[in-house]
Structure formats: C-alpha cells, structure tokens
CSV table of C-alpha atoms in Angstrom, one decimal:
chain,number,residue,atom,x,y,z
A,1,MET,CA,17.5,-20.6,-13.4
A,2,ILE,CA,16.3,-24.1,-12.2
A,3,GLY,CA,12.8,-23.2,-12.8
A,4,LEU,CA,10.2,-21.8,-10.9
A,5,LEU,CA,9.4,-21.6,-6.1
A,6,HIS,CA,6.4,-23.2,-5.5
A,7,ARG,CA,5.2,-22.1,-2.0
A,8,THR,CA,2.4,-23.2,0.6
A,9,THR,CA,2.1,-21.6,3.4
A,10,PHE,CA,-0.4,-22.6,6.1
A,11,ARG,CA,-0.6,-21.9,10.2
A,12,ALA,CA,0.7,-24.5,12.5
A,13,MET,CA,3.0,-24.8,16.3
A,14,GLY,CA,1.4,-21.2,16.9
A,15,THR,CA,2.7,-19.1,13.6
A,16,SER,CA,3.1,-18.5,9.9
A,17,CYS,CA,4.9,-21.7,8.3
A,18,THR,CA,6.0,-21.6,4.6
A,19,ILE,CA,7.8,-23.9,2.8
A,20,TRP,CA,9.2,-23.7,-0.9
A,21,ALA,CA,10.6,-25.7,-3.1
A,22,THR,CA,12.7,-24.9,-6.6
A,23,ALA,CA,11.4,-27.3,-9.4
A,24,SER,CA,11.3,-26.3,-13.3
A,25,GLU,CA,6.9,-25.7,-14.6
A,26,ALA,CA,7.8,-29.7,-16.0
A,27,ASP,CA,8.1,-30.7,-12.2
A,28,ARG,CA,5.5,-28.8,-10.6
A,29,ARG,CA,3.1,-32.0,-9.7
A,30,HIS,CA,6.6,-33.6,-7.9
A,31,ALA,CA,7.2,-29.8,-5.8
A,32,ARG,CA,3.5,-30.7,-5.0
A,33,ARG,CA,4.4,-33.8,-3.3
A,34,VAL,CA,7.2,-32.4,-2.0
A,35,LEU,CA,5.3,-29.9,-0.3
A,36,ALA,CA,2.8,-31.7,0.9
A,37,ALA,CA,5.0,-34.5,2.7
A,38,GLY,CA,6.5,-31.2,4.1
A,39,ARG,CA,3.2,-29.6,5.5
A,40,ALA,CA,2.5,-33.2,6.7
A,41,GLU,CA,5.9,-33.3,8.4
A,42,VAL,CA,5.3,-30.2,10.2
A,43,GLU,CA,1.9,-31.3,11.5
A,44,ALA,CA,3.7,-34.6,12.6
A,45,CYS,CA,6.1,-33.0,14.3
A,46,GLU,CA,3.4,-29.8,16.2
A,47,ARG,CA,1.1,-33.3,17.4
A,48,THR,CA,4.5,-35.0,18.9
A,49,LEU,CA,6.2,-31.7,20.5
A,50,SER,CA,3.6,-29.6,21.4
A,51,ARG,CA,3.4,-29.0,25.2
A,52,PHE,CA,-0.4,-27.0,24.2
A,53,ASP,CA,-1.4,-30.3,23.1
A,54,PRO,CA,-2.8,-32.1,26.5
A,55,SER,CA,-2.2,-35.4,23.7
A,56,SER,CA,1.1,-34.8,22.7
A,57,ASP,CA,4.3,-37.6,23.5
A,58,LEU,CA,5.6,-34.4,25.2
A,59,SER,CA,2.8,-33.6,27.1
A,60,ARG,CA,2.6,-37.6,28.5
A,61,LEU,CA,6.2,-37.5,29.1
A,62,ASN,CA,5.9,-34.6,31.4
A,63,ASP,CA,2.8,-36.0,32.7
A,64,ALA,CA,4.1,-39.2,33.7
A,65,ALA,CA,5.6,-37.9,37.3
A,66,GLY,CA,9.4,-39.2,36.6
A,67,LYS,CA,8.5,-42.9,35.1
A,68,TRP,CA,10.2,-44.2,31.7
A,69,VAL,CA,8.0,-43.1,28.6
A,70,ASP,CA,7.5,-44.6,25.1
A,71,VAL,CA,7.7,-41.6,22.7
A,72,ASP,CA,7.7,-41.1,19.4
A,73,SER,CA,11.2,-40.6,18.0
A,74,ARG,CA,10.6,-37.2,16.7
A,75,LEU,CA,10.7,-36.4,20.4
A,76,ALA,CA,13.5,-39.0,21.7
A,77,ASP,CA,15.3,-37.4,19.1
A,78,ALA,CA,15.0,-33.6,19.4
A,79,LEU,CA,15.4,-34.5,23.7
A,80,ARG,CA,18.6,-35.8,23.1
A,81,LEU,CA,19.7,-32.7,21.0
A,82,ALA,CA,18.2,-30.1,23.9
A,83,LEU,CA,21.0,-31.9,26.6
A,84,ARG,CA,23.5,-31.5,24.1
A,85,GLY,CA,22.5,-28.4,23.8
A,86,ARG,CA,21.9,-27.9,27.5
A,87,LYS,CA,25.6,-28.9,27.8
A,88,ALA,CA,27.4,-27.1,24.9
A,89,THR,CA,25.7,-23.7,26.4
A,90,GLY,CA,26.9,-24.0,29.5
A,91,GLY,CA,23.0,-24.1,30.9
A,92,ARG,CA,22.0,-20.9,29.3
A,93,PHE,CA,19.7,-23.2,26.9
A,94,ASP,CA,17.9,-25.5,28.9
A,95,PRO,CA,14.7,-27.4,28.1
A,96,THR,CA,13.6,-27.6,31.5
A,97,ILE,CA,12.2,-24.0,32.2
A,98,LEU,CA,8.6,-25.1,31.8
A,99,PRO,CA,7.3,-24.5,35.7
A,100,ALA,CA,9.6,-21.2,35.8
A,101,LEU,CA,7.9,-20.4,32.2
A,102,VAL,CA,4.4,-20.7,33.1
A,103,ALA,CA,5.4,-19.0,36.5
A,104,ALA,CA,6.0,-15.5,34.5
A,105,GLY,CA,2.2,-16.4,32.7
A,106,TYR,CA,3.3,-17.8,29.7
A,107,ASP,CA,0.5,-20.8,31.0
A,108,ARG,CA,-1.0,-21.6,27.5
A,109,THR,CA,-1.0,-20.6,24.0
A,110,TYR,CA,-0.2,-16.7,22.7
A,111,GLU,CA,-3.6,-16.2,21.6
A,112,GLU,CA,-5.0,-17.4,24.8
A,113,LEU,CA,-2.8,-15.8,27.4
A,114,GLU,CA,-4.5,-13.4,29.7
A,115,GLU,CA,-3.3,-11.0,31.6
A,116,ARG,CA,-2.2,-11.8,35.0
A,117,PRO,CA,1.4,-10.7,36.9
A,118,GLY,CA,3.9,-13.4,36.8
A,119,ARG,CA,5.3,-14.9,39.8
A,120,ALA,CA,8.3,-16.9,40.6
A,121,ALA,CA,9.0,-20.2,40.1
A,122,SER,CA,9.1,-21.4,43.6
A,123,GLY,CA,11.4,-24.5,44.2
A,124,TRP,CA,12.1,-24.5,40.5
A,125,ARG,CA,15.7,-25.2,39.7
A,126,ALA,CA,17.8,-25.3,36.7
A,127,GLY,CA,19.0,-28.5,34.7
A,128,ALA,CA,16.5,-31.0,36.3
A,129,GLU,CA,17.4,-34.6,35.2
A,130,VAL,CA,15.7,-35.8,31.9
A,131,GLU,CA,16.9,-39.3,30.4
A,132,VAL,CA,16.5,-40.7,27.1
A,133,ALA,CA,17.4,-44.2,26.4
A,134,PRO,CA,20.6,-44.7,24.3
A,135,ASP,CA,19.1,-47.1,22.5
A,136,ALA,CA,15.0,-46.7,22.1
A,137,ASP,CA,12.6,-44.5,21.7
A,138,ARG,CA,12.1,-43.9,25.6
A,139,ALA,CA,11.6,-41.0,27.7
A,140,ARG,CA,12.0,-39.6,31.4
A,141,VAL,CA,11.7,-36.6,33.0
A,142,GLU,CA,12.4,-36.1,36.4
A,143,ARG,CA,9.7,-36.0,39.0
A,144,GLY,CA,8.4,-32.2,39.5
A,145,ALA,CA,10.1,-30.8,36.6
A,146,ALA,CA,9.0,-30.8,32.7
A,147,VAL,CA,10.3,-30.0,29.2
A,148,ASP,CA,9.7,-27.2,27.3
A,149,LEU,CA,10.7,-27.4,23.7
A,150,GLY,CA,10.7,-24.0,22.7
A,151,GLY,CA,14.0,-23.0,22.3
A,152,VAL,CA,14.8,-26.0,19.3
A,153,GLY,CA,11.6,-27.5,18.6
A,154,LYS,CA,10.7,-25.6,15.3
A,155,GLY,CA,15.1,-25.3,14.3
A,156,TYR,CA,14.8,-29.5,14.5
A,157,SER,CA,11.2,-29.7,12.5
A,158,ALA,CA,12.4,-27.4,10.1
A,159,ASP,CA,15.2,-29.8,9.3
A,160,ARG,CA,13.5,-32.7,9.2
A,161,VAL,CA,10.8,-31.0,7.4
A,162,LEU,CA,13.7,-31.0,4.9
A,163,LEU,CA,14.9,-34.2,4.8
A,164,ALA,CA,10.7,-35.2,4.7
A,165,MET,CA,11.5,-33.1,1.2
A,166,ARG,CA,14.6,-35.1,-0.1
A,167,ASP,CA,13.0,-38.6,0.8
A,168,ALA,CA,9.8,-37.1,-1.8
A,169,TRP,CA,11.8,-36.9,-4.2
A,170,ASP,CA,15.1,-37.5,-4.8
A,171,ARG,CA,16.2,-35.2,-7.8
A,172,LEU,CA,14.7,-31.9,-5.9
A,173,PRO,CA,16.8,-29.3,-6.0
A,174,GLY,CA,16.6,-27.2,-3.5
A,175,ALA,CA,13.8,-26.3,-0.4
A,176,LEU,CA,13.6,-23.4,2.1
A,177,VAL,CA,11.4,-24.2,5.0
A,178,ASP,CA,10.5,-20.7,7.1
A,179,LEU,CA,8.4,-21.7,10.3
A,180,GLY,CA,8.0,-18.2,11.5
A,181,GLY,CA,11.2,-17.0,11.6
A,182,ASP,CA,13.2,-19.9,11.8
A,183,ILE,CA,14.6,-21.1,8.7
A,184,ALA,CA,16.5,-24.2,7.4
A,185,VAL,CA,17.8,-24.1,3.7
A,186,TRP,CA,18.9,-27.1,1.5
A,187,GLY,CA,19.9,-26.8,-2.1
A,188,SER,CA,19.9,-24.1,-4.6
A,189,PRO,CA,17.0,-21.4,-5.2
A,190,PRO,CA,15.6,-21.2,-9.1
A,191,ASP,CA,17.8,-18.7,-9.6
A,192,SER,CA,21.6,-20.3,-8.4
A,193,GLY,CA,23.4,-19.3,-6.4
A,194,PRO,CA,22.8,-19.3,-2.4
A,195,TRP,CA,19.4,-18.7,-1.0
A,196,ARG,CA,19.4,-15.3,0.8
A,197,ILE,CA,17.8,-14.6,4.2
A,198,ALA,CA,16.7,-11.1,5.2
A,199,VAL,CA,17.7,-10.4,9.0
A,200,ALA,CA,14.8,-8.3,10.1
A,201,ASP,CA,15.7,-5.3,11.9
A,202,PRO,CA,13.7,-5.5,15.2
A,203,ARG,CA,13.8,-1.8,16.0
A,204,LEU,CA,12.2,-0.9,13.6
A,205,PRO,CA,9.2,-3.1,11.4
A,206,GLY,CA,9.6,-3.7,8.0
A,207,GLY,CA,13.1,-2.7,8.4
A,208,SER,CA,16.4,-5.1,7.4
A,209,LEU,CA,19.9,-5.4,9.1
A,210,GLY,CA,20.9,-6.8,6.1
A,211,THR,CA,20.6,-10.4,4.1
A,212,VAL,CA,22.7,-13.5,4.4
A,213,ARG,CA,23.6,-15.6,2.2
A,214,ILE,CA,23.9,-19.3,3.0
A,215,GLU,CA,23.9,-23.1,0.8
A,216,GLU,CA,23.3,-25.2,3.7
A,217,GLY,CA,21.8,-24.9,7.7
A,218,GLY,CA,19.8,-23.0,9.5
A,219,VAL,CA,19.1,-19.1,10.1
A,220,ALA,CA,17.2,-18.3,14.0
A,221,THR,CA,16.4,-15.5,15.7
A,222,SER,CA,15.3,-15.2,19.0
A,223,GLY,CA,13.9,-12.1,20.9
A,224,ARG,CA,12.5,-9.9,23.3
A,225,HIS,CA,10.5,-7.9,21.3
A,226,ALA,CA,8.2,-9.8,20.7
A,227,ARG,CA,5.9,-12.3,22.1
A,228,ARG,CA,5.1,-9.8,25.3
A,229,PHE,CA,2.8,-10.2,27.8
A,230,GLY,CA,1.3,-9.4,31.5
A,231,ALA,CA,0.6,-6.7,32.6
A,232,GLY,CA,1.5,-3.3,30.7
A,233,ARG,CA,2.9,-6.4,28.2
A,234,ALA,CA,6.3,-6.3,30.5
A,235,LEU,CA,7.2,-9.9,30.3
A,236,HIS,CA,8.8,-11.3,27.8
A,237,HIS,CA,9.2,-15.9,26.8
A,238,LEU,CA,12.8,-15.4,27.6
A,239,ILE,CA,13.3,-17.2,30.7
A,240,ASP,CA,17.3,-16.5,32.1
A,241,PRO,CA,18.0,-20.2,34.1
A,242,ALA,CA,20.5,-18.8,36.0
A,243,THR,CA,16.7,-16.4,37.8
A,244,GLY,CA,13.8,-19.0,36.2
A,245,ALA,CA,12.1,-15.3,35.3
A,246,PRO,CA,12.2,-13.5,31.5
A,247,ALA,CA,16.0,-12.5,31.3
A,248,LEU,CA,17.0,-8.7,32.3
A,249,GLU,CA,20.3,-9.6,30.5
A,250,GLY,CA,20.9,-9.8,26.6
A,251,PRO,CA,20.3,-7.9,23.2
A,252,LEU,CA,16.9,-7.1,22.2
A,253,ALA,CA,17.6,-10.1,19.8
A,254,VAL,CA,19.7,-11.9,18.3
A,255,THR,CA,20.1,-13.4,14.8
A,256,VAL,CA,22.4,-16.9,14.4
A,257,VAL,CA,23.7,-18.7,11.3
A,258,ALA,CA,24.6,-22.1,11.8
A,259,PRO,CA,25.3,-24.6,9.7
A,260,ASP,CA,22.4,-26.9,11.2
A,261,PRO,CA,18.9,-25.6,12.1
A,262,ALA,CA,18.0,-26.7,14.8
A,263,TRP,CA,22.1,-25.7,16.5
A,264,ALA,CA,20.8,-22.3,15.2
A,265,GLU,CA,18.1,-21.8,17.1
A,266,ILE,CA,19.6,-23.5,20.4
A,267,HIS,CA,22.3,-21.0,20.3
A,268,ALA,CA,20.0,-18.2,19.7
A,269,THR,CA,17.9,-19.1,22.7
A,270,ALA,CA,21.3,-19.3,24.7
A,271,LEU,CA,22.7,-15.5,23.5
A,272,ALA,CA,19.6,-14.1,24.3
A,273,VAL,CA,20.0,-14.3,27.8
A,274,SER,CA,23.7,-12.9,27.5
A,275,SER,CA,25.6,-10.5,28.2
A,276,LEU,CA,27.6,-8.8,24.9
A,277,GLU,CA,30.5,-9.6,26.1
A,278,ARG,CA,29.8,-13.6,26.9
A,279,ALA,CA,28.3,-13.7,23.9
A,280,ARG,CA,31.1,-12.7,22.5
A,281,VAL,CA,33.2,-15.5,23.5
A,282,HIS,CA,30.8,-17.8,22.8
A,283,VAL,CA,30.4,-17.3,19.2
A,284,ALA,CA,34.4,-17.1,18.7
A,285,GLY,CA,34.1,-20.6,20.1
A,286,LEU,CA,31.9,-22.2,17.5
A,287,SER,CA,32.7,-22.9,13.7
A,288,GLY,CA,30.9,-21.8,11.4
A,289,VAL,CA,28.6,-19.6,13.8
A,290,SER,CA,28.2,-16.6,13.4
A,291,ALA,CA,25.4,-13.8,15.1
A,292,PHE,CA,23.6,-10.1,14.7
A,293,TRP,CA,23.3,-8.8,18.0
A,294,VAL,CA,20.7,-6.3,18.3
A,295,PRO,CA,21.8,-4.5,21.8
A,296,PRO,CA,17.9,-2.5,23.6
A,297,ILE,CA,20.0,0.6,23.3
A,298,GLY,CA,23.2,1.3,20.6
A,299,ALA,CA,24.4,-0.2,16.9
A,300,PRO,CA,23.9,-4.0,16.0
A,301,GLU,CA,27.1,-6.0,16.3
A,302,GLN,CA,28.2,-8.7,14.1
A,303,LEU,CA,29.4,-12.0,16.0
A,304,GLY,CA,31.4,-14.2,14.3
A,305,VAL,CA,32.2,-13.9,10.5
A,306,LEU,CA,28.4,-13.4,9.0
A,307,PRO,CA,27.7,-14.8,5.3
A,308,LEU,CA,26.6,-11.2,4.4
A,309,GLU,CA,25.3,-10.2,0.3
A,310,PRO,CA,27.4,-7.0,-0.5
A,311,ALA,CA,25.6,-4.5,-0.7
A,312,LEU,CA,25.9,-3.5,-4.0
A,313,VAL,CA,23.5,-1.3,-6.8
A,314,GLY,CA,25.9,-2.4,-9.3
A,315,ALA,CA,29.6,-3.5,-10.4
A,316,ALA,CA,31.8,-3.6,-13.4
A,317,ALA,CA,33.5,-7.1,-13.9
B,1,MET,CA,-36.6,-52.3,-8.8
B,2,ARG,CA,-33.4,-52.9,-10.1
B,3,ARG,CA,-32.8,-49.9,-11.7
B,4,ALA,CA,-33.7,-47.9,-8.7
B,5,TRP,CA,-30.8,-50.0,-7.0
B,6,ALA,CA,-28.8,-48.6,-10.0
B,7,ALA,CA,-29.7,-45.4,-9.2
B,8,VAL,CA,-29.3,-45.7,-5.5
B,9,ILE,CA,-25.5,-47.1,-6.2
B,10,ALA,CA,-25.0,-44.7,-8.6
B,11,VAL,CA,-25.4,-41.6,-6.7
B,12,TRP,CA,-23.5,-43.2,-3.4
B,13,ALA,CA,-20.2,-43.9,-5.9
B,14,THR,CA,-20.5,-40.6,-7.2
B,15,LEU,CA,-20.7,-39.3,-3.3
B,16,ALA,CA,-17.7,-40.7,-2.6
B,17,ILE,CA,-15.7,-40.0,-5.0
B,18,VAL,CA,-16.3,-36.4,-5.1
B,19,ALA,CA,-15.8,-37.1,-1.1
B,20,GLY,CA,-12.6,-38.5,-1.6
B,21,LEU,CA,-11.3,-36.3,-4.1
B,22,ALA,CA,-12.1,-33.1,-1.5
B,23,TRP,CA,-10.1,-35.6,1.4
B,24,ALA,CA,-6.7,-35.8,-0.8
B,25,ARG,CA,-7.7,-32.2,-2.2
B,26,PRO,CA,-3.8,-30.5,-1.9
B,27,ALA,CA,-2.4,-27.6,0.2
B,28,PRO,CA,-3.2,-24.6,-2.4
B,29,VAL,CA,0.3,-23.9,-4.0
B,30,GLN,CA,1.6,-21.2,-5.7
B,31,SER,CA,4.7,-20.1,-8.2
B,32,VAL,CA,6.7,-17.9,-8.4
B,33,ALA,CA,9.6,-17.0,-11.2
B,34,GLN,CA,12.9,-15.7,-9.5
B,35,PRO,CA,14.8,-14.5,-12.3
B,36,ALA,CA,18.4,-14.5,-12.5
B,37,SER,CA,20.9,-11.1,-12.2
B,38,THR,CA,21.3,-9.4,-15.6
B,39,THR,CA,24.4,-9.4,-17.7
B,40,LEU,CA,24.6,-7.4,-20.5
B,41,VAL,CA,27.7,-7.3,-22.6
B,42,VAL,CA,28.8,-3.3,-23.6
B,43,LYS,CA,31.6,-3.1,-26.3
B,44,GLY,CA,33.6,0.1,-25.5
B,45,LYS,CA,36.2,1.9,-27.1
B,46,HIS,CA,38.8,-0.2,-25.6
B,47,GLY,CA,37.7,-3.4,-26.1
B,48,THR,CA,34.9,-5.3,-24.5
B,49,GLN,CA,33.3,-4.6,-21.1
B,50,ARG,CA,31.5,-6.9,-19.2
B,51,PHE,CA,28.4,-5.4,-16.5
B,52,VAL,CA,26.7,-7.8,-14.3
B,53,VAL,CA,23.8,-5.9,-13.0
B,54,VAL,CA,23.1,-6.2,-9.5
B,55,GLY,CA,20.4,-3.3,-8.7
B,56,SER,CA,17.2,-5.5,-9.9
B,57,THR,CA,14.9,-5.8,-7.3
B,58,ALA,CA,13.4,-9.7,-8.5
B,59,ALA,CA,17.2,-10.8,-9.0
B,60,THR,CA,18.1,-9.6,-5.6
B,61,ALA,CA,15.2,-9.8,-3.4
B,62,PRO,CA,15.5,-11.8,-0.2
B,63,HIS,CA,13.6,-15.8,-0.5
B,64,ALA,CA,12.7,-15.4,3.1
B,65,THR,CA,12.8,-12.9,6.3
B,66,THR,CA,14.2,-13.8,9.5
B,67,GLN,CA,11.7,-12.9,12.7
B,68,ALA,CA,11.5,-13.6,16.1
B,69,SER,CA,8.8,-16.3,17.5
B,70,PRO,CA,5.8,-13.2,15.9
B,71,PRO,CA,2.7,-13.1,17.8
B,72,PRO,CA,0.0,-14.8,15.7
B,73,PRO,CA,-2.0,-12.0,13.5
C-alpha cells in the first residue's frame, strides 16, 4: 500500500478529464504539483491540436493552403504518429477525413451542433498528402485537404500528460490519465498491482463488459453510440475513409488495450470502421494489442488476449 | 502626507498579494484511499489455510471506466 490516489477533474477537449496520481499522505504537495503539471499539459495539447480553435496550430496548418507552417512540437509529433497510423491500418485510420466529417454535419463543437441533413463531401478523397519535416517542427497539408486528429489526439495527449507528470516529480509511484474515456496508465496504484479499467457496455448504461488490468499502456474506445447528430441523430462521427460518409459497417463500439495510448486510439478508430473478420485479422497481426468488440446485434467478442480480471468473489490459496 | 502614501502603498500591496494567490491557486485536488485486498489467515484441523478475500468492493473497484467520446453533460 503506497498511500492515496490524488485526483483532479476538469473540462477540456470537449469532455470531462480526470488525472490521478499515486502518492503517500506525506507527499501530498508533490501530488498537487504533479496534477497541476498534468492539467497544464492537457490544456497545452488542446490549444495546439484542436480543430475547433481557429488560433490553434492545427487550424493554422489547415488554413495554410498547402504551404509549409512552423508548428508546435506536439502537433508535429502527433502528425508523424497519425501518418504512421494511416500506413499501419491500411488507411482505415486517416487523419485527413476532416472535409468528409464537416460535410456530414460535424462542423463545430458537439455542444454547438445544429440539426441539418448530412451531405456527401464533393471532391473529397482519402489519403491526402500530409508532410512533416523530419528534422524540424514544420508541416504541410495538401491544398484543399484538412486534418482532424480526433482519432489519435486524446491518446497522444494522454501519453504526453503522463510524461509531464513524471517530469514534475521523479519519484512519482504511478499515474492514470483519463481524457473522456481514452485512458493512459503508468506505474502503480496505491493498492499496488495493476491498474483496473472497467470496460463500459455500450448497450447498457452503467453496465460493464469486464475489467482489464494493465500496468503500463493505454485503453481507448471508439463507438457510434455516442456523439450522434443530424436529423433524428442518425449520423455519427466515425467516417469510413473508403466512402467518405459515416461508417455503415463495423461495431457498435470497440475498446482496444495496447502498450501505447496513442496506438490504442488509432487501432480503435480503425477497428470501428471494420468488419469483424477484418478486425480479427488486424488484431492478430499486432503484438500486445487486444480488443473488446461489441456488435450492433449479438454477443461481444474478444479479439486477441485481453488482460481481463478474473471474475472471482473469493479464492483459497 | 507620508502616512497617506504609506497607507495607499499598503493597500495596493495587499491587493497584489491577494491577486497573486488567487492566480496561483492550484486546481482542486481530492485524495482518496484505495484499500488493498484483505488477507485472512485461518487455522483449521489440518494445518494452516490462508484465504485471500477479493470480494471487497473497495479493493477490487476499477480505477477508471472506458467510454466513447461522450457528449458533454
């Protein structure tokens, strides 16, 4: 038993964020400093990566009409990661879906969305050109294209927040970052052992599919049951890069456990627009990655070996 | 006159200190204990048996719960 879990909760990135730090009672001041550093990093990532803030580095890049732009290292790193993710998922995760997402109706923050019919993104194509200088924080997006980091930004930010917290106190025993359900963990909780993350059941409010136990890495969920919009809330934000429209194929929700929080979100985004068969092949080809797949109809399936907590109520040794 | 200036400076200094403290006020932090699993040792007829109790809600409660980009409250 290390001590206490110290936490702070605040709104950022359009959702509720909570960050936790393990520390003894005597180290309460260190915990406060760690949490403040974590929150500052969340806010810095939002200022840089948000497509809804016209002054963010991402908005400046999208508005640059194909010119090279100096950007914060956070955006340069996130773009490099997103491009690797597009390649690794065969284009099912694509950071350049923004024009299609806007055409579908998700053209402002979720709080401000108005009910209007979605339309096809005329002239849009997947795989637009994005370049990041290999040795400098500069980037360029093909003229007419635009980037949205919705499928990687929170996972990437959660990982950076963990690093900021560890930098703030080099004896930090453990930390958990929860950015609206995209979760990153490192170290130990106060009760030792791994961190326990309940996987929410999208079909049953308050229900759980099980609890995964991880010591380091990330858990990310992508699903079409949340953030619906448009007439009759018939549309969702998961654009299939193959069609440029909200995905018809894929699960109701998928939760991915991976050694890296950003990659957990990339894989969750890709699997959310994939058939079950394709998802099985995708996860089978990855090391240390597993997923809970919840179809629109039928029983949930496990892909790969999920680190699930045994459903014990008592055991004799 | 000197006293008047001293009073004005004192008031401004106090206001500056209060403003500084308010600006630097840390985010609200909650601290919660996370009880560990309880181990009970029970001696029986055939020697010692050790039981690990994992049924305690507090000891096995998840630290966080996943969700898919929830809409704002």
